Coordinates of C-alpha atoms and ligand atoms in Angstrom, one line a residue:
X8 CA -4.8 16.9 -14.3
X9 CA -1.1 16.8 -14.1
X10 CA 1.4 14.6 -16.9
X11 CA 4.9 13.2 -16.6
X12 CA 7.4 13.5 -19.1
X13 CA 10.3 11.2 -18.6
X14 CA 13.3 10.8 -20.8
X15 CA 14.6 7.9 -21.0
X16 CA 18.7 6.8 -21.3
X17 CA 19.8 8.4 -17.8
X18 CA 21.5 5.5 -15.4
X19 CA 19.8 6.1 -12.0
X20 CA 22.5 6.3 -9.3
X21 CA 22.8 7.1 -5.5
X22 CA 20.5 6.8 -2.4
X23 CA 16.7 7.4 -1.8
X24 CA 15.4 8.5 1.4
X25 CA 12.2 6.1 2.1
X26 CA 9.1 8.1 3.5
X27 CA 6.9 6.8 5.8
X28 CA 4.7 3.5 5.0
X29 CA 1.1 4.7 3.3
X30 CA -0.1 1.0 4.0
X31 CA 1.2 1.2 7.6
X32 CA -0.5 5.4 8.2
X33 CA -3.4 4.8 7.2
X34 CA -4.8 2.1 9.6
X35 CA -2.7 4.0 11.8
X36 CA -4.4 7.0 11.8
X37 CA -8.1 4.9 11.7
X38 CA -6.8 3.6 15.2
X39 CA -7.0 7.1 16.7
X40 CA -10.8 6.6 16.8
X41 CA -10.5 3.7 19.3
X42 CA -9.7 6.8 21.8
X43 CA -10.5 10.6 22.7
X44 CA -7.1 10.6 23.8
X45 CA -5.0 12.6 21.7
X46 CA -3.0 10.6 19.0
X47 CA 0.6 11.7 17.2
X48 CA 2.0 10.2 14.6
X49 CA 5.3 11.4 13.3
X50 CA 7.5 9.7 9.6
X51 CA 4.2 10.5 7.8
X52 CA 4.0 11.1 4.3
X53 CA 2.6 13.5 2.3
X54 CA 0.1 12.0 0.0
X55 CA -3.3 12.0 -1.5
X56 CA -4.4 9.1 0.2
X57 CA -3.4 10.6 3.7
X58 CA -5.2 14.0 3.2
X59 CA -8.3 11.8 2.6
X60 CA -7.8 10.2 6.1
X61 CA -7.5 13.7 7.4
X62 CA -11.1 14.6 6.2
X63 CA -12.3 11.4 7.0
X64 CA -11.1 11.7 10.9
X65 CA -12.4 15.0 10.9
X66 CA -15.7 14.3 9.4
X67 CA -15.9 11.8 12.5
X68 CA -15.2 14.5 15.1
X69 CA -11.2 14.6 15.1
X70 CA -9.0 17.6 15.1
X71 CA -6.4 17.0 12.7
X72 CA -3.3 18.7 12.6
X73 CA -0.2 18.0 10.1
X74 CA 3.1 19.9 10.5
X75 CA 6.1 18.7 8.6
X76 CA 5.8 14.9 8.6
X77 CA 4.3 14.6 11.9
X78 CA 0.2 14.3 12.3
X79 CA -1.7 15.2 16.1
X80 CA -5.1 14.0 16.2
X81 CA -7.7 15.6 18.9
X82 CA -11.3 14.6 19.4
X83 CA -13.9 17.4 19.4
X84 CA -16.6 15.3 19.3
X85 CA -17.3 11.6 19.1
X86 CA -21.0 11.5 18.2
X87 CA -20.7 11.1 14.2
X88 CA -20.2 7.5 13.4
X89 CA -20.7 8.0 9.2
X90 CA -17.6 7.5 7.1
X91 CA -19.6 9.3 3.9
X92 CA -19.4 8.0 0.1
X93 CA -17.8 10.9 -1.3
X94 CA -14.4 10.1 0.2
X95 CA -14.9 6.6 0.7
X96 CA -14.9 6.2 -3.3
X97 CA -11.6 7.7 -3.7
X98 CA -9.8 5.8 -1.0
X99 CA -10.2 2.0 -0.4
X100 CA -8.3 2.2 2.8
X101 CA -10.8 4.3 4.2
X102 CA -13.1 1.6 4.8
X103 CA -10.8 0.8 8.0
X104 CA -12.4 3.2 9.7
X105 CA -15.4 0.6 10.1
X106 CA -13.8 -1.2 13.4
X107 CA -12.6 1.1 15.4
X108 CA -15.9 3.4 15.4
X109 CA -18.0 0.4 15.7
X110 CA -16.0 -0.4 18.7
X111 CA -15.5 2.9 20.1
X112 CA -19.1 4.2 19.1
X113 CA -21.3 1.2 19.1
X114 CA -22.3 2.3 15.4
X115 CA -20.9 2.6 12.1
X116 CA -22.1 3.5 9.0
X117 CA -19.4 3.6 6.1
X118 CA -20.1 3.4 2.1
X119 CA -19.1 0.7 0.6
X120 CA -15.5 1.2 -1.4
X121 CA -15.7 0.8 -5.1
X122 CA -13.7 -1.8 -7.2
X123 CA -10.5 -0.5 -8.7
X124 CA -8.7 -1.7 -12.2
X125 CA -6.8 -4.1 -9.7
X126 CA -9.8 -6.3 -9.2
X127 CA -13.2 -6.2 -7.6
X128 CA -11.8 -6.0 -4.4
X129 CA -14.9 -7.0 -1.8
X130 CA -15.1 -6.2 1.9
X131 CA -17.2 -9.8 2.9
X132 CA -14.2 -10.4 5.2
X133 CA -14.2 -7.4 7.2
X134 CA -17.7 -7.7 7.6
X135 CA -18.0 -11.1 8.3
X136 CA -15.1 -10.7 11.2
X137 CA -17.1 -8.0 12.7
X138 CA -20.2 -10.5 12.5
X139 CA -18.5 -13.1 14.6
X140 CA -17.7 -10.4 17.2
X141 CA -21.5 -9.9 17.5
X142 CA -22.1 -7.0 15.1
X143 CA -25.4 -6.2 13.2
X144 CA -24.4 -5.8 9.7
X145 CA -26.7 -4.4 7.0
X146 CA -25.9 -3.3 3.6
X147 CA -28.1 -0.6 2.0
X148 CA -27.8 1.6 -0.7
X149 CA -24.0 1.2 -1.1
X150 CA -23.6 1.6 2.4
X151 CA -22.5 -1.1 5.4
X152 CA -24.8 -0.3 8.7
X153 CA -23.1 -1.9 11.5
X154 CA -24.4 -1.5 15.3
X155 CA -23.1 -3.6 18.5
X156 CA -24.4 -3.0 22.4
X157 CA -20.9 -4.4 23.3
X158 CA -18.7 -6.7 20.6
X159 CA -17.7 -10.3 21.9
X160 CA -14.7 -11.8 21.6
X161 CA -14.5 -14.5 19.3
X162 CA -12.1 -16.8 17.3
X163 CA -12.7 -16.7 13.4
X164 CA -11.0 -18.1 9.9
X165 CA -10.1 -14.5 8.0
X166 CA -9.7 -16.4 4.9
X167 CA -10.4 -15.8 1.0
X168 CA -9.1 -17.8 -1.8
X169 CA -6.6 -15.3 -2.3
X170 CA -5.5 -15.3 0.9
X171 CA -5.3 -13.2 3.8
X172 CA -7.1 -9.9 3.7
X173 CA -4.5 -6.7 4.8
X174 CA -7.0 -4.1 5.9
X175 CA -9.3 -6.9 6.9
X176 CA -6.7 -8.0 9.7
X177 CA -7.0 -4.6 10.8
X178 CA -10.6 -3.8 10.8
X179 CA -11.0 -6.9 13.1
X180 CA -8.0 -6.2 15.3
X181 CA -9.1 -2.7 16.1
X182 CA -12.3 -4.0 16.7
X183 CA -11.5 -6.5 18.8
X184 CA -9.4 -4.3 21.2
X185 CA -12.5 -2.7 23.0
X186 CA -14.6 -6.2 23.1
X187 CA -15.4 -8.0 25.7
X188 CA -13.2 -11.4 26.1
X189 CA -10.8 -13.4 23.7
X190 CA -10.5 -13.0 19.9
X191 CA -8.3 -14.9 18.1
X192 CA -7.9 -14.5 14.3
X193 CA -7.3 -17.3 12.2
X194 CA -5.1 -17.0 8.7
X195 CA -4.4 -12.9 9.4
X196 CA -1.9 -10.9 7.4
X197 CA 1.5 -11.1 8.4
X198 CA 2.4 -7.8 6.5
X199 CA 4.9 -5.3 8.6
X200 CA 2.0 -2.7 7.9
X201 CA -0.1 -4.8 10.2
X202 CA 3.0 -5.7 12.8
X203 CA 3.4 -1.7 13.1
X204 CA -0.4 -1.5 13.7
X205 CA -0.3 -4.0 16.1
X206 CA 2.5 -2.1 17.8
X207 CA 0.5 1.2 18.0
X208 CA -2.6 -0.7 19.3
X209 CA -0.3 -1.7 22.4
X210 CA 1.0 1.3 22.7
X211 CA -2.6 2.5 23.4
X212 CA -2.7 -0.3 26.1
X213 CA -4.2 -3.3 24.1
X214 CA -3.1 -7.1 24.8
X215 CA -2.2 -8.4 21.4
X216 CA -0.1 -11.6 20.8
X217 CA 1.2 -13.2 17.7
X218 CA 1.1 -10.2 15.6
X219 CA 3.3 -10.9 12.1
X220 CA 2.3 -14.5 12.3
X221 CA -1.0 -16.5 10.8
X222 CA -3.0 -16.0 14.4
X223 CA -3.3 -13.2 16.1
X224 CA -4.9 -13.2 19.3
X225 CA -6.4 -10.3 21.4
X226 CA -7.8 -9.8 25.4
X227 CA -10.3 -6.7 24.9
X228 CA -9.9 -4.1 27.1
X229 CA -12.5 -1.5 28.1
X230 CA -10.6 1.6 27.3
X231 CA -7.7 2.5 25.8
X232 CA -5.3 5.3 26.0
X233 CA -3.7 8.1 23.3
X234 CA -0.4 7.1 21.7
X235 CA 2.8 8.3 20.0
X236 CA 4.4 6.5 16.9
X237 CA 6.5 6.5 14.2
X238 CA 5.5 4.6 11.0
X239 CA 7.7 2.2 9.6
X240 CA 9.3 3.2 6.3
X241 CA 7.7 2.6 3.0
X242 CA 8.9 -0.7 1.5
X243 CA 7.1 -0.8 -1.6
X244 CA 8.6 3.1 -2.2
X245 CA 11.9 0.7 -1.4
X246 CA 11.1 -1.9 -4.0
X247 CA 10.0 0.5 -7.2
X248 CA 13.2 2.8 -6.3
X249 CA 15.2 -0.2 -6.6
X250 CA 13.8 -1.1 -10.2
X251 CA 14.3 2.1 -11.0
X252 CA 18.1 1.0 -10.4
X253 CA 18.5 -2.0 -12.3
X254 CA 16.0 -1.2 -15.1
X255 CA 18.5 2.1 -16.2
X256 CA 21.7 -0.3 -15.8
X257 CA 22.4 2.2 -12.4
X258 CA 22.9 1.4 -8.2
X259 CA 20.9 2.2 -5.7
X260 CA 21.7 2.1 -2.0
X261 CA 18.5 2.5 0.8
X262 CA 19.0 2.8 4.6
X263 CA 16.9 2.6 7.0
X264 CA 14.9 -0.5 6.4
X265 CA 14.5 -3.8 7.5
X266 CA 16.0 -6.3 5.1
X267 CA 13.0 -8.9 6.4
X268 CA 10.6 -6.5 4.3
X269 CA 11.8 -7.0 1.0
X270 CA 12.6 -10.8 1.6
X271 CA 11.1 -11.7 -1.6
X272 CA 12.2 -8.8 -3.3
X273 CA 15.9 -9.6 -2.7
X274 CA 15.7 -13.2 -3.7
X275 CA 14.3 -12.5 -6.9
X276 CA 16.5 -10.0 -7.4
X277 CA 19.4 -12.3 -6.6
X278 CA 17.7 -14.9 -8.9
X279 CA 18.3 -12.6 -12.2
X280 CA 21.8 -12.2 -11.6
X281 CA 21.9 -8.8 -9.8
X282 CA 24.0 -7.4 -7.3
X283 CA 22.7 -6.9 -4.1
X284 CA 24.6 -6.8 -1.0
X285 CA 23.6 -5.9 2.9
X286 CA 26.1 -3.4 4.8
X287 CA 25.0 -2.2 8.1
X288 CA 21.4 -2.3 7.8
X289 CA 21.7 -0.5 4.2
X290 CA 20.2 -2.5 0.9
X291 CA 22.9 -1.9 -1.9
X292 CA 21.7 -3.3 -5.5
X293 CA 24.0 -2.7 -8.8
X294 CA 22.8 -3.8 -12.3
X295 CA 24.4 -6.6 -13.2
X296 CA 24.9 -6.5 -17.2
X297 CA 22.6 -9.6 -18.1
X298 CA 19.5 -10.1 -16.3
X299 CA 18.4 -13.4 -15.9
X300 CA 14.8 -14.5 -17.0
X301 CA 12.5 -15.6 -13.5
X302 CA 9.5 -16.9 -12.9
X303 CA 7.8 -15.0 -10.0
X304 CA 4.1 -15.5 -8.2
X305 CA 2.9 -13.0 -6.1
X306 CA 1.7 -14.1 -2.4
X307 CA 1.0 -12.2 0.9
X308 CA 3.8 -11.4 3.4
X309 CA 6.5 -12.5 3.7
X310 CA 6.0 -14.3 -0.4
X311 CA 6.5 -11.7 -3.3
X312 CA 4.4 -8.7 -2.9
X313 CA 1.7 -7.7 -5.6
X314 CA 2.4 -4.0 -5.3
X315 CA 5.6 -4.8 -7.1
X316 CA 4.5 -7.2 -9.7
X317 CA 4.1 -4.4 -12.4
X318 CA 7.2 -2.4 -11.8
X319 CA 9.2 -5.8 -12.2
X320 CA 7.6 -6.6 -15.6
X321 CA 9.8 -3.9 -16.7
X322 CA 13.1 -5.9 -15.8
X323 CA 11.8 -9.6 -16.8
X324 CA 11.3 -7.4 -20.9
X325 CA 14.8 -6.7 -20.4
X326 CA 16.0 -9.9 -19.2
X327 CA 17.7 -13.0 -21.7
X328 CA 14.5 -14.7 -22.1
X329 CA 11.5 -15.8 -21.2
X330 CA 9.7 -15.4 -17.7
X331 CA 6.3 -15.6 -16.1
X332 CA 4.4 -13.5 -13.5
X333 CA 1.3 -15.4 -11.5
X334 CA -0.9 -12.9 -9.7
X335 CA -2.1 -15.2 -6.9
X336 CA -3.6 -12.0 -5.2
X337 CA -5.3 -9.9 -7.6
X338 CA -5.7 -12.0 -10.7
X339 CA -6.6 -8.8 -12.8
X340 CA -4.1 -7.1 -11.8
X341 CA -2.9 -6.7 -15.5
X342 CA -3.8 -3.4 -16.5
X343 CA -0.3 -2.2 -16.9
X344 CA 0.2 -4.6 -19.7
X345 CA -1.2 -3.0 -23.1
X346 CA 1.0 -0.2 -22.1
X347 CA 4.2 -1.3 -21.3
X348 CA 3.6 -3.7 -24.7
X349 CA 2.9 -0.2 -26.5
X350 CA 6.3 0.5 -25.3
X351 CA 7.8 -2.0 -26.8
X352 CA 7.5 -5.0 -24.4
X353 CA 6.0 -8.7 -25.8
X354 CA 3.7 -9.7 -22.9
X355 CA 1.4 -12.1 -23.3
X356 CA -1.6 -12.6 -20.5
X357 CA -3.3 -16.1 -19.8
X358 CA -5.6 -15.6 -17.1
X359 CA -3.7 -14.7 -13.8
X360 CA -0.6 -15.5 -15.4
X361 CA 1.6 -13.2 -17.8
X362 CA 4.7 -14.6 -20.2
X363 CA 7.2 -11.9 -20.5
X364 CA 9.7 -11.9 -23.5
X365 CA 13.2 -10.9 -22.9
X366 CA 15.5 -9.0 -24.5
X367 CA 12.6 -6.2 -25.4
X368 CA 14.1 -2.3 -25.6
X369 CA 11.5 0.0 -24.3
X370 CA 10.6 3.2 -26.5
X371 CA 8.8 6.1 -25.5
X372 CA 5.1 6.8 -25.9
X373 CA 2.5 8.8 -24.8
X374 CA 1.0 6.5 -21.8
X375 CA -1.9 6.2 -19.3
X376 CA -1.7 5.8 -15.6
X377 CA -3.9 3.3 -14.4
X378 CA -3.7 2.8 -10.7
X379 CA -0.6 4.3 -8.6
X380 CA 1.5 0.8 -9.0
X381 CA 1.0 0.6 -12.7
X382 CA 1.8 4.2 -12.8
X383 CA 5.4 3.4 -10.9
X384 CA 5.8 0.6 -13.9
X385 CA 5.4 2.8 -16.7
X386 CA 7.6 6.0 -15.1
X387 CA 10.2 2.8 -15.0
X388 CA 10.0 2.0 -18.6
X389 CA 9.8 5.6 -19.4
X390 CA 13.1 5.9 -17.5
X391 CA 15.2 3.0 -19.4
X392 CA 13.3 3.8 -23.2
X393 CA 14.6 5.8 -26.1
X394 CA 13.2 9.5 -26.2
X395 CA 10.3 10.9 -23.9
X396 CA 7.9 9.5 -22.7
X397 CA 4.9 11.2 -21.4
X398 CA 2.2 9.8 -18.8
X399 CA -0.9 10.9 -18.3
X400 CA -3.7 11.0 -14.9
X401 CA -0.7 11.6 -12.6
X402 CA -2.9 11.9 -9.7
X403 CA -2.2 7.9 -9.0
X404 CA 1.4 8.4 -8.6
X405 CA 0.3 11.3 -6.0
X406 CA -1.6 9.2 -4.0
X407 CA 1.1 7.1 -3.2
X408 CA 4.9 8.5 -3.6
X409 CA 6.3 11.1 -1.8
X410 CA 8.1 13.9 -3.1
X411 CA 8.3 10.9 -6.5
X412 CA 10.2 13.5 -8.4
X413 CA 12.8 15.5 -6.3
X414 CA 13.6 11.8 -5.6
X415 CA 13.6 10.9 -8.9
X416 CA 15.6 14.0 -9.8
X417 CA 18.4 13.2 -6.9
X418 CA 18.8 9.8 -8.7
X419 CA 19.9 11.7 -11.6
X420 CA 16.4 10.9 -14.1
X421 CA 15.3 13.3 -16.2
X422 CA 12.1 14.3 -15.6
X423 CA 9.0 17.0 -15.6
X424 CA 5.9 17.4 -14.4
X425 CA 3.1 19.4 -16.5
X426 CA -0.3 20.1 -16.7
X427 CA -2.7 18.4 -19.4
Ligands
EPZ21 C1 -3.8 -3.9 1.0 O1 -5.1 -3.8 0.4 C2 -3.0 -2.8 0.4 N1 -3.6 -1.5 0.6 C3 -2.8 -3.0 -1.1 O2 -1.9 -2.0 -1.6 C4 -2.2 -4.4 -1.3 O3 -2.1 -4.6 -2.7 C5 -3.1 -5.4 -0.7 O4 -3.2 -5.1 0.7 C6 -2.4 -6.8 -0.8 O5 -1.2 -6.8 -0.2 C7 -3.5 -0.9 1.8 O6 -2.9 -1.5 2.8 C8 -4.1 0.5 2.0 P1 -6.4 -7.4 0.9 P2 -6.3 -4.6 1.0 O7 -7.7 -7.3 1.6 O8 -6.2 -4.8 2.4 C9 -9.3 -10.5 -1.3 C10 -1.3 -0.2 -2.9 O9 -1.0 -0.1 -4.1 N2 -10.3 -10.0 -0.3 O10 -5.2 -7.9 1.5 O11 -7.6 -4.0 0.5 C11 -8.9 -9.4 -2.2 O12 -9.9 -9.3 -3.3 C12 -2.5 -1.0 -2.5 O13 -0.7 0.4 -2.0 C13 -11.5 -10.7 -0.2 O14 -11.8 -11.6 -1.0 O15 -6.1 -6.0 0.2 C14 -7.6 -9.8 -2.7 O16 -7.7 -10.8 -3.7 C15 -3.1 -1.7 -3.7 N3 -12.5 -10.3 0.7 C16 -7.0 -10.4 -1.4 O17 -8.1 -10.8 -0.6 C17 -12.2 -9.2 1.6 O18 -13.1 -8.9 2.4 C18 -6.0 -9.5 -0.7 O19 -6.7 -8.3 -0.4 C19 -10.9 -8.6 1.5 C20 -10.0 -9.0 0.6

């Protein structure tokens, strides 16, 4: 297993290149088994979690090639339908899979994915949806069964307590391309990962509406074709590079991506005092000297995004006073915390909320990566604390940022990667 030793003190300045979405690829690339057509995707990036789709696809019969950042996908056969354990475990996103080969193939069996330190993270959503489209759907030894003559359109409430379900949005929309009739899903995900599935999904010749709103409706079609598309940049890459920024006092500009993804992201920002200014479809943010405390609640799309709850801990320690994060999403989704307070931070947790003391200076320690957002947190710290600071298990930060430390590197950090 690799580390990462950061030193801290360097001001981050300059501009990032964003890579392609991981949230928006990998549904992407599960949508090439809704056809034997051949598939190509080109902005994608080179990550853990995308090499796993790779075997997945090709355990189901597809012929995967990647060259530079672009991916072709070929069927060579499309008589497997099992998605097996041993990958499934390591990716959550692979269960996406489920929809499109239940569709496509009539059958399905996928393993279940595990938790993660984020939270239990069930899939009764997905299967439910696929149950109102006339799926058979068994669970057995850590395994969902699913079989369907012909899936039926249907309308359904996608719902949890926490909200709309990402991948379960896309597990019933791919599903419902190749059923017979109307579906209409109540209370989907409105995430741009979802609006650049939805755009791929046409692409192949499927009648979606209302894509990026609450109710997405689709006409099934009996076949669809092959496609070509470029993924939408990465705007949680956007949103941890930009923290990066302001947590080492430096400026940041990013082109290349729609402001309307980092909605949230900018208003908070704005809200503690910092600079941030729109040119010509760049994102240009400055640390401004004092940061002012916030109080911010993470929601799905378009409210603050939970993938960037950890890595903004780091600014509300440095801000003049006190602030408060509420993980509406992933209540759990706290495991960043002892660290960051081994660091020198004062955060207190109560449940799904955190109270973050201000005015905290950050000194370097030898840290564990928990899960690849937590990991972004503490590389952030590391980068604005005295000394270095080393982090351990970075395999999480693989499985999610490109190229994380040339990028790093052109910013100006400090920093080296080793092995344990
Ligand atoms: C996607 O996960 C993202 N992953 C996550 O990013 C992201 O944190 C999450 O959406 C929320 O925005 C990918 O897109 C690959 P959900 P997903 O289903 O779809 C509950 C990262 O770091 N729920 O939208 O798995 C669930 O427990 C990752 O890139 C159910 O109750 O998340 C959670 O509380 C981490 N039943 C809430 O809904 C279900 O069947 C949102 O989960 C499904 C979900």
């Amino acid at each position: 297993m690799d580390k990462l030793e950061v030193w801290g003190g360097k001001k981050l300045k300059g501009k990032v290149r964003l890579s392609g979405s991981k949230n928006a690829v990998l549904p992407i690339m599960a949508a090439s088994l809704l056809t034997d057509e051949e598939c190509h995707i080109e902005n994608v990036p080179r990550l853990l979690d995308v090499h796993t789709m790779v075997k997945i696809l090709e355990v189901l019969g597809k012929r995967v090639y990647f060259q530079e950042d672009s991916l072709t996908i070929k069927t060579r056969s499309n008589k497997s339908f099992v998605a097996p354990y041993k990958l499934v475990r390591t990716m959550r996103a692979s269960f996406c899979v489920l929809g499109p080969l239940l569709a496509k193939r009539k059958r399905a069996k996928v393993s279940l994915p595990g938790g993660c330190v984020i939270g239990i993270r069930p899939v009764d959503l997905h299967m439910k949806g696929l149950e109102e489209l006339g799926a058979n759907i068994r669970i057995s030894g850590g395994y969902c069964y699913a079989s369907s003559s012909g899936l039926l359109g249907k309308e359904m409430f996608l719902g949890s307590p926490f909200g709309p379900s990402v991948l379960g949005t896309a597990n019933i929309m791919m599903a419902s391309t190749l059923a017979s009739g109307e579906t209409i899903i109540d209370f989907a995900a409105c995430e741009p990962e979802v609006v650049d599935l939805a755009k791929v999904l046409k692409k192949m010749g499927a009648d979606i509406q209302g894509e990026g709103t609450p109710q997405i409706t689709v006409r099934g079609k009996k076949k669809l074709s092959g496609f070509k598309h470029r993924v939408i940049p990465d705007r949680i890459e956007a949103g941890t590079f930009i923290v990066f920024a302001i947590a080492t006092g430096g400026s940041l500009v990013i082109e290349d991506i729609s402001v309307s993804f980092l909605g949230a992201v900018i208003d908070a920002l704005k809200n503690m005092g910092q600079h941030v200014q729109i040119k010509n479809g760049s994102i240009c943010v400055k640390r401004h000297r004092k940061i002012n405390p916030a109080n911010i609640t993470t929601l799905a799309f378009p409210g603050f995004p939970t993938d960037l709850q950890a890595q903004f801990m780091v600014l509300l320690s440095q801000a003049e006073g006190i602030s408060t994060v509420t993980e509406k999403v992933y209540p759990d989704r706290f495991m960043h915390v002892p660290e960051l307070n081994r660091m020198g931070a004062k955060i207190n947790r109560f449940g799904s909320v955190a109270v973050v003391e201000g005015s905290r200076k950050f000194s370097h320690a030898e840290v564990m990566a928990s899960d690849l957002r937590a990991s972004a947190c503490l590389v952030a710290a590391g980068l604005c604390a005295s000394g270095k600071t080393i982090i351990h298990r970075l395999y999480h930060l693989d499985r999610g940022y490109e190229n994380f430390i040339s990028k790093l590197e052109q910013l100006g950090a400090q920093v080296r990667r080793g092995r344990e």
